[in-house]
Amino acid sequence: DIQMTQSPSTLSASVGDRVTITCRASQSILSWLAWYQQKPGKAPNLLIYRASGLQIGVPSRFSGSGSGTEFTLTITSLQPDDFATYYCQQYKTYPFTFGQGTKLDIK
Amino acid sequence: EVQLVESGGGLVQPGGSRRLSCAASGFTFRTYWMSWVRQAPGKGLEWVAFIKEDGSEKYYVDSVRGRFTISRDNARNSLSLQMSSLRAEDTAVYYCARWWHDAGYDHWGLGIRVTVSS
């Protein structure tokens, strides 16, 4: 199975900050990577597909980049609504696997 | 509006069985791959099972293969997950999710809780 490792596991930031979350795959997944945001008690929400595609309705302050084994999710100018947990997911190979999550909280 | 509504959760004894269902509406169900994804209490997301539009291909995570069966009824716009030989580690919120053509899970249900405990 492809292992997905996110860093950091927890990130403290302030409104207006720019933050970056990294996701590393144990082998190349080309660009078959998605990013999700999840808030407590809610289902995940798709933010980014194919490593850098912005899902419809997602604010442009979210962006994704990378290919192969290293990927990043960047949020520019953090808003109060952005404090949540973020997951990457590879879909190059079954089983599709998620990273362990990065919790973004308020500093 | 796309809607996915899970049902069938609850408390199950270890070794027991449970069938989860997901009622889909607001889109052409038969043209989408569908999945079950779970989340144990306080833990991350775990991909569980995946089924092709016509049900001809199914994929599972190793930890449930042979115990869980994903199926669908395109005439009824329904997705199911038959779970057997349940273990404590299967305790989780189970989400039904729509796979958006090589892009990601673009719609999710609210989730249904399954607790495996004596």
mmCIF file of C-alpha atoms in Angstrom:
data_model
loop_
_atom_site.group_PDB
_atom_site.id
_atom_site.type_symbol
_atom_site.label_atom_id
_atom_site.label_comp_id
_atom_site.label_asym_id
_atom_site.label_seq_id
_atom_site.Cartn_x
_atom_site.Cartn_y
_atom_site.Cartn_z
ATOM 1 C CA ASP A 1 0.000 0.000 0.000
ATOM 2 C CA ILE A 2 1.108 3.571 -0.610
ATOM 3 C CA GLN A 3 1.741 5.411 2.648
ATOM 4 C CA MET A 4 0.858 9.084 2.850
ATOM 5 C CA THR A 5 2.627 11.179 5.471
ATOM 6 C CA GLN A 6 1.533 14.691 6.307
ATOM 7 C CA SER A 7 3.529 17.298 8.140
ATOM 8 C CA PRO A 8 3.106 18.905 10.471
ATOM 9 C CA SER A 9 0.468 16.978 12.426
ATOM 10 C CA THR A 10 -0.602 20.163 14.149
ATOM 11 C CA LEU A 11 -0.129 23.720 13.012
ATOM 12 C CA SER A 12 -0.922 26.854 14.981
ATOM 13 C CA ALA A 13 -1.482 30.042 13.027
ATOM 14 C CA SER A 14 -3.288 33.359 13.141
ATOM 15 C CA VAL A 15 -5.926 34.924 10.953
ATOM 16 C CA GLY A 16 -4.194 36.476 7.968
ATOM 17 C CA ASP A 17 -1.221 34.085 8.026
ATOM 18 C CA ARG A 18 -0.016 32.040 5.089
ATOM 19 C CA VAL A 19 0.365 28.342 5.896
ATOM 20 C CA THR A 20 1.682 25.326 4.046
ATOM 21 C CA ILE A 21 0.945 21.668 4.721
ATOM 22 C CA THR A 22 3.112 18.977 3.172
ATOM 23 C CA CYS A 23 2.071 15.488 2.072
ATOM 24 C CA ARG A 24 4.621 12.875 1.055
ATOM 25 C CA ALA A 25 3.847 9.608 -0.699
ATOM 26 C CA SER A 26 5.900 6.444 -0.183
ATOM 27 C CA GLN A 27 6.123 6.060 -3.962
ATOM 28 C CA SER A 28 5.260 8.154 -6.978
ATOM 29 C CA ILE A 29 1.598 8.914 -7.383
ATOM 30 C CA LEU A 30 2.130 11.271 -10.323
ATOM 31 C CA SER A 31 -0.542 13.928 -9.718
ATOM 32 C CA TRP A 32 -3.250 11.644 -8.370
ATOM 33 C CA LEU A 33 -3.730 13.517 -5.135
ATOM 34 C CA ALA A 34 -6.660 15.234 -3.468
ATOM 35 C CA TRP A 35 -6.904 17.497 -0.441
ATOM 36 C CA TYR A 36 -9.881 17.661 1.915
ATOM 37 C CA GLN A 37 -10.916 19.910 4.762
ATOM 38 C CA GLN A 38 -12.859 18.466 7.685
ATOM 39 C CA LYS A 39 -14.476 20.302 10.560
ATOM 40 C CA PRO A 40 -15.465 18.577 13.807
ATOM 41 C CA GLY A 41 -18.571 16.430 13.442
ATOM 42 C CA LYS A 42 -18.804 17.094 9.713
ATOM 43 C CA ALA A 43 -17.996 15.172 6.563
ATOM 44 C CA PRO A 44 -14.840 16.058 4.653
ATOM 45 C CA ASN A 45 -14.992 18.642 1.891
ATOM 46 C CA LEU A 46 -12.969 18.333 -1.333
ATOM 47 C CA LEU A 47 -10.660 21.299 -1.835
ATOM 48 C CA ILE A 48 -8.070 20.281 -4.420
ATOM 49 C CA TYR A 49 -8.033 17.508 -7.016
ATOM 50 C CA ARG A 50 -5.240 16.169 -9.226
ATOM 51 C CA ALA A 51 -2.732 17.915 -6.974
ATOM 52 C CA SER A 52 -3.500 21.453 -8.111
ATOM 53 C CA GLY A 53 -7.066 21.677 -9.392
ATOM 54 C CA LEU A 54 -9.273 23.956 -7.324
ATOM 55 C CA GLN A 55 -12.683 22.396 -6.675
ATOM 56 C CA ILE A 56 -15.662 24.533 -7.672
ATOM 57 C CA GLY A 57 -16.762 26.801 -4.854
ATOM 58 C CA VAL A 58 -13.482 26.613 -2.936
ATOM 59 C CA PRO A 59 -11.913 30.031 -2.240
ATOM 60 C CA SER A 60 -8.865 30.945 -4.299
ATOM 61 C CA ARG A 61 -6.749 31.378 -1.154
ATOM 62 C CA PHE A 62 -6.409 27.579 -1.260
ATOM 63 C CA SER A 63 -3.879 26.150 -3.684
ATOM 64 C CA GLY A 64 -2.130 22.846 -4.239
ATOM 65 C CA SER A 65 1.113 21.918 -5.914
ATOM 66 C CA GLY A 66 3.506 19.037 -6.398
ATOM 67 C CA SER A 67 3.847 15.795 -8.272
ATOM 68 C CA GLY A 68 5.515 12.454 -7.794
ATOM 69 C CA THR A 69 5.997 12.027 -4.070
ATOM 70 C CA GLU A 70 5.843 15.517 -2.583
ATOM 71 C CA PHE A 71 2.836 17.787 -2.445
ATOM 72 C CA THR A 72 1.795 20.944 -0.668
ATOM 73 C CA LEU A 73 -1.442 22.635 0.268
ATOM 74 C CA THR A 74 -1.096 26.361 0.789
ATOM 75 C CA ILE A 75 -3.626 28.670 2.343
ATOM 76 C CA THR A 76 -2.911 32.350 1.927
ATOM 77 C CA SER A 77 -4.446 34.892 4.285
ATOM 78 C CA LEU A 78 -6.076 32.466 6.734
ATOM 79 C CA GLN A 79 -9.699 33.132 7.555
ATOM 80 C CA PRO A 80 -11.529 32.077 10.750
ATOM 81 C CA ASP A 81 -13.445 29.461 8.759
ATOM 82 C CA ASP A 82 -10.175 27.744 7.729
ATOM 83 C CA PHE A 83 -9.333 26.359 11.148
ATOM 84 C CA ALA A 84 -9.991 22.666 10.613
ATOM 85 C CA THR A 85 -8.227 19.387 9.894
ATOM 86 C CA TYR A 86 -6.788 18.776 6.440
ATOM 87 C CA TYR A 87 -6.195 15.425 4.760
ATOM 88 C CA CYS A 88 -4.399 14.415 1.601
ATOM 89 C CA GLN A 89 -5.445 11.302 -0.311
ATOM 90 C CA GLN A 90 -3.707 9.401 -3.071
ATOM 91 C CA TYR A 91 -5.690 7.691 -5.788
ATOM 92 C CA LYS A 92 -2.938 6.258 -7.943
ATOM 93 C CA THR A 93 -3.272 2.745 -6.535
ATOM 94 C CA TYR A 94 -5.791 0.725 -4.543
ATOM 95 C CA PRO A 95 -6.338 0.974 -1.664
ATOM 96 C CA PHE A 96 -6.669 4.720 -1.902
ATOM 97 C CA THR A 97 -5.001 6.018 1.230
ATOM 98 C CA PHE A 98 -5.286 9.167 3.283
ATOM 99 C CA GLY A 99 -2.640 11.004 5.207
ATOM 100 C CA GLN A 100 -3.024 11.068 8.961
ATOM 101 C CA GLY A 101 -4.311 14.632 8.928
ATOM 102 C CA THR A 102 -3.027 18.077 9.872
ATOM 103 C CA LYS A 103 -4.970 19.995 12.468
ATOM 104 C CA LEU A 104 -4.817 23.725 11.892
ATOM 105 C CA ASP A 105 -5.693 25.637 15.003
ATOM 106 C CA ILE A 106 -5.716 29.207 16.157
ATOM 107 C CA LYS A 107 -2.538 30.506 17.738
ATOM 108 C CA GLU B 1 -28.965 18.944 -5.150
ATOM 109 C CA VAL B 2 -26.787 15.900 -4.544
ATOM 110 C CA GLN B 3 -27.756 14.042 -1.386
ATOM 111 C CA LEU B 4 -26.278 10.951 0.201
ATOM 112 C CA VAL B 5 -28.055 9.620 3.274
ATOM 113 C CA GLU B 6 -26.613 6.741 5.262
ATOM 114 C CA SER B 7 -28.628 4.433 7.476
ATOM 115 C CA GLY B 8 -28.250 1.170 9.357
ATOM 116 C CA GLY B 9 -25.742 2.100 12.014
ATOM 117 C CA GLY B 10 -25.888 1.246 15.684
ATOM 118 C CA LEU B 11 -24.440 -0.978 18.366
ATOM 119 C CA VAL B 12 -23.267 -4.431 17.292
ATOM 120 C CA GLN B 13 -21.643 -7.189 19.289
ATOM 121 C CA PRO B 14 -18.173 -8.390 18.329
ATOM 122 C CA GLY B 15 -18.483 -11.078 15.697
ATOM 123 C CA GLY B 16 -21.842 -9.739 14.608
ATOM 124 C CA SER B 17 -23.072 -8.379 11.303
ATOM 125 C CA ARG B 18 -24.569 -5.119 10.115
ATOM 126 C CA ARG B 19 -25.713 -3.729 6.791
ATOM 127 C CA LEU B 20 -25.260 -0.083 6.006
ATOM 128 C CA SER B 21 -27.213 1.619 3.260
ATOM 129 C CA CYS B 22 -26.783 4.893 1.434
ATOM 130 C CA ALA B 23 -29.671 6.482 -0.440
ATOM 131 C CA ALA B 24 -28.490 8.698 -3.287
ATOM 132 C CA SER B 25 -30.437 11.445 -4.994
ATOM 133 C CA GLY B 26 -29.920 14.530 -7.098
ATOM 134 C CA PHE B 27 -27.576 12.964 -9.643
ATOM 135 C CA THR B 28 -27.352 10.073 -12.098
ATOM 136 C CA PHE B 29 -26.216 7.454 -9.604
ATOM 137 C CA ARG B 30 -25.476 4.753 -12.178
ATOM 138 C CA THR B 31 -22.709 6.854 -13.756
ATOM 139 C CA TYR B 32 -20.547 7.289 -10.671
ATOM 140 C CA TRP B 33 -18.149 5.074 -8.759
ATOM 141 C CA MET B 34 -19.060 5.096 -5.073
ATOM 142 C CA SER B 35 -17.194 4.421 -1.856
ATOM 143 C CA TRP B 36 -17.386 3.881 1.848
ATOM 144 C CA VAL B 37 -14.890 5.772 3.974
ATOM 145 C CA ARG B 38 -14.729 5.468 7.746
ATOM 146 C CA GLN B 39 -13.359 7.425 10.665
ATOM 147 C CA ALA B 40 -12.702 5.841 14.043
ATOM 148 C CA PRO B 41 -13.339 8.056 17.079
ATOM 149 C CA GLY B 42 -10.691 10.770 17.250
ATOM 150 C CA LYS B 43 -8.799 9.314 14.292
ATOM 151 C CA GLY B 44 -8.245 10.082 10.645
ATOM 152 C CA LEU B 45 -10.040 8.988 7.516
ATOM 153 C CA GLU B 46 -9.748 5.417 6.261
ATOM 154 C CA TRP B 47 -10.773 4.341 2.774
ATOM 155 C CA VAL B 48 -12.817 1.142 3.084
ATOM 156 C CA ALA B 49 -14.348 0.041 -0.208
ATOM 157 C CA PHE B 50 -14.993 1.184 -3.751
ATOM 158 C CA ILE B 51 -17.420 0.019 -6.439
ATOM 159 C CA LYS B 52 -17.572 0.738 -10.138
ATOM 160 C CA GLU B 53 -20.630 2.298 -11.757
ATOM 161 C CA ASP B 54 -22.086 -1.028 -12.848
ATOM 162 C CA GLY B 55 -20.877 -3.003 -9.830
ATOM 163 C CA SER B 56 -18.475 -5.094 -11.934
ATOM 164 C CA GLU B 57 -15.370 -4.016 -10.014
ATOM 165 C CA LYS B 58 -14.967 -3.766 -6.257
ATOM 166 C CA TYR B 59 -11.943 -2.891 -4.164
ATOM 167 C CA TYR B 60 -11.330 -3.115 -0.444
ATOM 168 C CA VAL B 61 -8.763 -2.150 2.147
ATOM 169 C CA ASP B 62 -6.981 -5.250 3.454
ATOM 170 C CA SER B 63 -8.400 -4.928 6.956
ATOM 171 C CA VAL B 64 -11.980 -5.536 5.760
ATOM 172 C CA ARG B 65 -11.466 -7.762 2.715
ATOM 173 C CA GLY B 66 -13.362 -11.013 3.181
ATOM 174 C CA ARG B 67 -15.543 -9.528 5.938
ATOM 175 C CA PHE B 68 -17.189 -6.564 4.201
ATOM 176 C CA THR B 69 -19.027 -6.527 0.879
ATOM 177 C CA ILE B 70 -19.870 -3.392 -1.035
ATOM 178 C CA SER B 71 -22.787 -3.507 -3.449
ATOM 179 C CA ARG B 72 -25.146 -1.217 -5.270
ATOM 180 C CA ASP B 73 -28.628 -1.201 -6.766
ATOM 181 C CA ASN B 74 -28.690 1.301 -9.595
ATOM 182 C CA ALA B 75 -32.436 0.882 -10.062
ATOM 183 C CA ARG B 76 -32.968 2.038 -6.485
ATOM 184 C CA ASN B 77 -30.077 4.552 -6.367
ATOM 185 C CA SER B 78 -28.712 2.734 -3.377
ATOM 186 C CA LEU B 79 -25.261 1.769 -2.099
ATOM 187 C CA SER B 80 -24.728 -0.847 0.610
ATOM 188 C CA LEU B 81 -22.003 -2.176 2.836
ATOM 189 C CA GLN B 82 -22.565 -5.604 4.341
ATOM 190 C CA MET B 83 -20.289 -5.985 7.342
ATOM 191 C CA SER B 84 -19.686 -9.296 9.078
ATOM 192 C CA SER B 85 -17.323 -10.693 11.715
ATOM 193 C CA LEU B 86 -17.229 -7.226 13.176
ATOM 194 C CA ARG B 87 -14.410 -6.262 15.501
ATOM 195 C CA ALA B 88 -13.944 -3.479 18.007
ATOM 196 C CA GLU B 89 -11.579 -1.784 15.570
ATOM 197 C CA ASP B 90 -14.435 -1.451 13.062
ATOM 198 C CA THR B 91 -16.056 1.078 15.389
ATOM 199 C CA ALA B 92 -16.279 4.275 13.377
ATOM 200 C CA VAL B 93 -18.428 6.765 11.569
ATOM 201 C CA TYR B 94 -19.001 5.383 8.094
ATOM 202 C CA TYR B 95 -19.396 7.810 5.225
ATOM 203 C CA CYS B 96 -20.897 7.134 1.825
ATOM 204 C CA ALA B 97 -19.042 9.192 -0.778
ATOM 205 C CA ARG B 98 -19.335 9.888 -4.493
ATOM 206 C CA TRP B 99 -16.168 9.567 -6.579
ATOM 207 C CA TRP B 100 -15.847 12.390 -9.077
ATOM 208 C CA HIS B 101 -14.096 11.001 -12.156
ATOM 209 C CA ASP B 102 -10.392 10.781 -11.351
ATOM 210 C CA ALA B 103 -10.569 13.797 -9.074
ATOM 211 C CA GLY B 104 -11.725 12.976 -5.571
ATOM 212 C CA TYR B 105 -14.764 12.464 -3.396
ATOM 213 C CA ASP B 106 -16.877 15.484 -4.205
ATOM 214 C CA HIS B 107 -19.988 14.635 -2.195
ATOM 215 C CA TRP B 108 -20.278 12.896 1.156
ATOM 216 C CA GLY B 109 -23.117 11.777 3.364
ATOM 217 C CA LEU B 110 -23.412 12.984 6.934
ATOM 218 C CA GLY B 111 -22.045 9.672 8.176
ATOM 219 C CA ILE B 112 -23.491 6.903 10.308
ATOM 220 C CA ARG B 113 -21.987 5.590 13.500
ATOM 221 C CA VAL B 114 -21.258 1.905 14.019
ATOM 222 C CA THR B 115 -20.136 0.780 17.456
ATOM 223 C CA VAL B 116 -18.820 -2.733 17.952
ATOM 224 C CA SER B 117 -18.932 -3.589 21.628
ATOM 225 C CA SER B 118 -20.304 -6.171 24.013
#
